[in-house]
Each structure stands twice: as C-alpha cells, then as structure tokens.
C-alpha cells in the first residue's frame, strides 16, 4: 500500500512537472523536420481549436494562399535547411522578409511588420530567392505578374491578346518572363489600334524582366513574333 501511494505521488508530481513545461517547447518540438510550421498564437502555441500548420519543402504552391487562415500566424519555426520567405500578401506579394534556416520565434520578433499579417510564404535555397517569383512560370508559357520580379498575382498564356480585360490585366503588369520560343511584343494600346508610331516592349525567349519607369503598369495587349524586333 505504501509503495503504491509513493508511486501515485511520484506520478502526480511528474504530471505537474510536465504541465509546467513551456508551451513553446511542446509546440516548436512538434514541428516536423524539413518543414515550416506556423502557429496562430505566440511562442509556438495555437489558439483553441487550431492546430499547427506544417508545410514541407515540396509544398510551396500550397503556401501561396492560406485561405481563411490568412493573416493569423503569430509565431513560426523554420525547421528546414531552406530560407523561409514570408510575404504580407497572397502569391508572394507585398512586403518580404527572409527568415534563416532553423529560426523560431514570434513573428513580431522575426518580422516586425508581419505579426498577424502573413499572407503567403515559400521555402527557397537562398535568401536572394525570396525576392523573385519567376520560378512559378511553366516552360512554354509567357507569364505576366502584377508586382516586380515575378511576384504577386500571375497569369500564364501562349496566345496573342488583342486587348487585356480592363478589370484584370490592363495597365497592371510590372514584370514578365518569357518561356516560349518566340519574342513577346507588348503594347500600351490594343493591337487593332496600333500605328507605325507604337513601338513594342520586347521580351526575348528565355528572358525575365521587371517593367520599370514610365512603362510600368501601361501594357494593354501583346502578341508573339518569330522575329526578334517584332516586325
């Protein structure tokens, strides 16, 4: 009887000790290897009813939009050998913060402006890869982006477009990557309105560029050409 009482007392003490462990240790330690884990509360914990959001290194497309979980991450653990690229908007858009492999902390400490405002992420082999999104464009396509360096919303096409839709892509293109075998020729006016004075902005096969200066957000059409000069 005495031995049983002692054992029960020891178990009770052990349970008390386990319950006193920092919640952050339990939360962060539960993050799978080679994953980025997001938590809806501070210090690797989750709000009632939430579970850790774990993204492995092959799940970058899933990280482009969190759906109803957007703008809710308060802490994270980058339990991977890659850089965690954090963005304030969906589709790798808005503000950017690169978090080193192995880092774990509250978002307010790792990225002061992103606490509770995280919109998307990707895991990248280097810090520099956080500031471009051109890799999302498939071979054989021309991809248009609404932010510089292949970030933000994208559309992919293999066709000429006489006129971009005024509510979608007209005057909204800030970067382009051309993975086709033809020159992509962009114009500030619709194709059926062009005159000899309209000179194309050319993107050669294999090239990627940000559209800066006076031409940013001015394109309203494009066509493909077998000739480098778009003639």
JSON list of C-alpha atoms in Angstrom, two decimals, residues 4 7 31 38 46-48 53 62 69 82 86-87 101 111 115 119-120 136 161 163 179 182 203 212:
[
{"chain": "A", "resi": 4, "resn": "UNK", "atom": "CA", "xyz": [1.54, 2.28, -4.29]},
{"chain": "A", "resi": 7, "resn": "UNK", "atom": "CA", "xyz": [4.26, 5.67, -6.86]},
{"chain": "A", "resi": 31, "resn": "UNK", "atom": "CA", "xyz": [7.20, 20.71, -35.96]},
{"chain": "A", "resi": 38, "resn": "UNK", "atom": "CA", "xyz": [3.03, 28.34, -38.44]},
{"chain": "A", "resi": 46, "resn": "UNK", "atom": "CA", "xyz": [-2.15, 27.70, -31.12]},
{"chain": "A", "resi": 47, "resn": "UNK", "atom": "CA", "xyz": [-5.47, 29.32, -30.36]},
{"chain": "A", "resi": 48, "resn": "UNK", "atom": "CA", "xyz": [-8.22, 26.98, -29.11]},
{"chain": "A", "resi": 53, "resn": "UNK", "atom": "CA", "xyz": [0.16, 24.47, -39.95]},
{"chain": "A", "resi": 62, "resn": "UNK", "atom": "CA", "xyz": [0.16, 25.45, -51.03]},
{"chain": "A", "resi": 69, "resn": "UNK", "atom": "CA", "xyz": [-6.14, 31.11, -42.18]},
{"chain": "A", "resi": 82, "resn": "UNK", "atom": "CA", "xyz": [15.92, 26.41, -46.60]},
{"chain": "A", "resi": 86, "resn": "UNK", "atom": "CA", "xyz": [7.47, 35.48, -45.81]},
{"chain": "A", "resi": 87, "resn": "UNK", "atom": "CA", "xyz": [5.08, 37.80, -47.64]},
{"chain": "A", "resi": 101, "resn": "UNK", "atom": "CA", "xyz": [17.01, 28.09, -41.58]},
{"chain": "A", "resi": 111, "resn": "UNK", "atom": "CA", "xyz": [9.46, 40.24, -39.00]},
{"chain": "A", "resi": 115, "resn": "UNK", "atom": "CA", "xyz": [2.87, 39.63, -36.95]},
{"chain": "A", "resi": 119, "resn": "UNK", "atom": "CA", "xyz": [-0.36, 36.21, -46.43]},
{"chain": "A", "resi": 120, "resn": "UNK", "atom": "CA", "xyz": [1.93, 33.63, -48.08]},
{"chain": "A", "resi": 136, "resn": "UNK", "atom": "CA", "xyz": [6.34, 29.88, -60.89]},
{"chain": "A", "resi": 161, "resn": "UNK", "atom": "CA", "xyz": [-4.14, 39.15, -76.65]},
{"chain": "A", "resi": 163, "resn": "UNK", "atom": "CA", "xyz": [-6.87, 43.73, -75.54]},
{"chain": "A", "resi": 179, "resn": "UNK", "atom": "CA", "xyz": [9.50, 30.78, -71.53]},
{"chain": "A", "resi": 182, "resn": "UNK", "atom": "CA", "xyz": [9.05, 33.42, -79.69]},
{"chain": "A", "resi": 203, "resn": "UNK", "atom": "CA", "xyz": [10.88, 40.23, -74.12]},
{"chain": "A", "resi": 212, "resn": "UNK", "atom": "CA", "xyz": [10.02, 49.85, -64.59]}
]
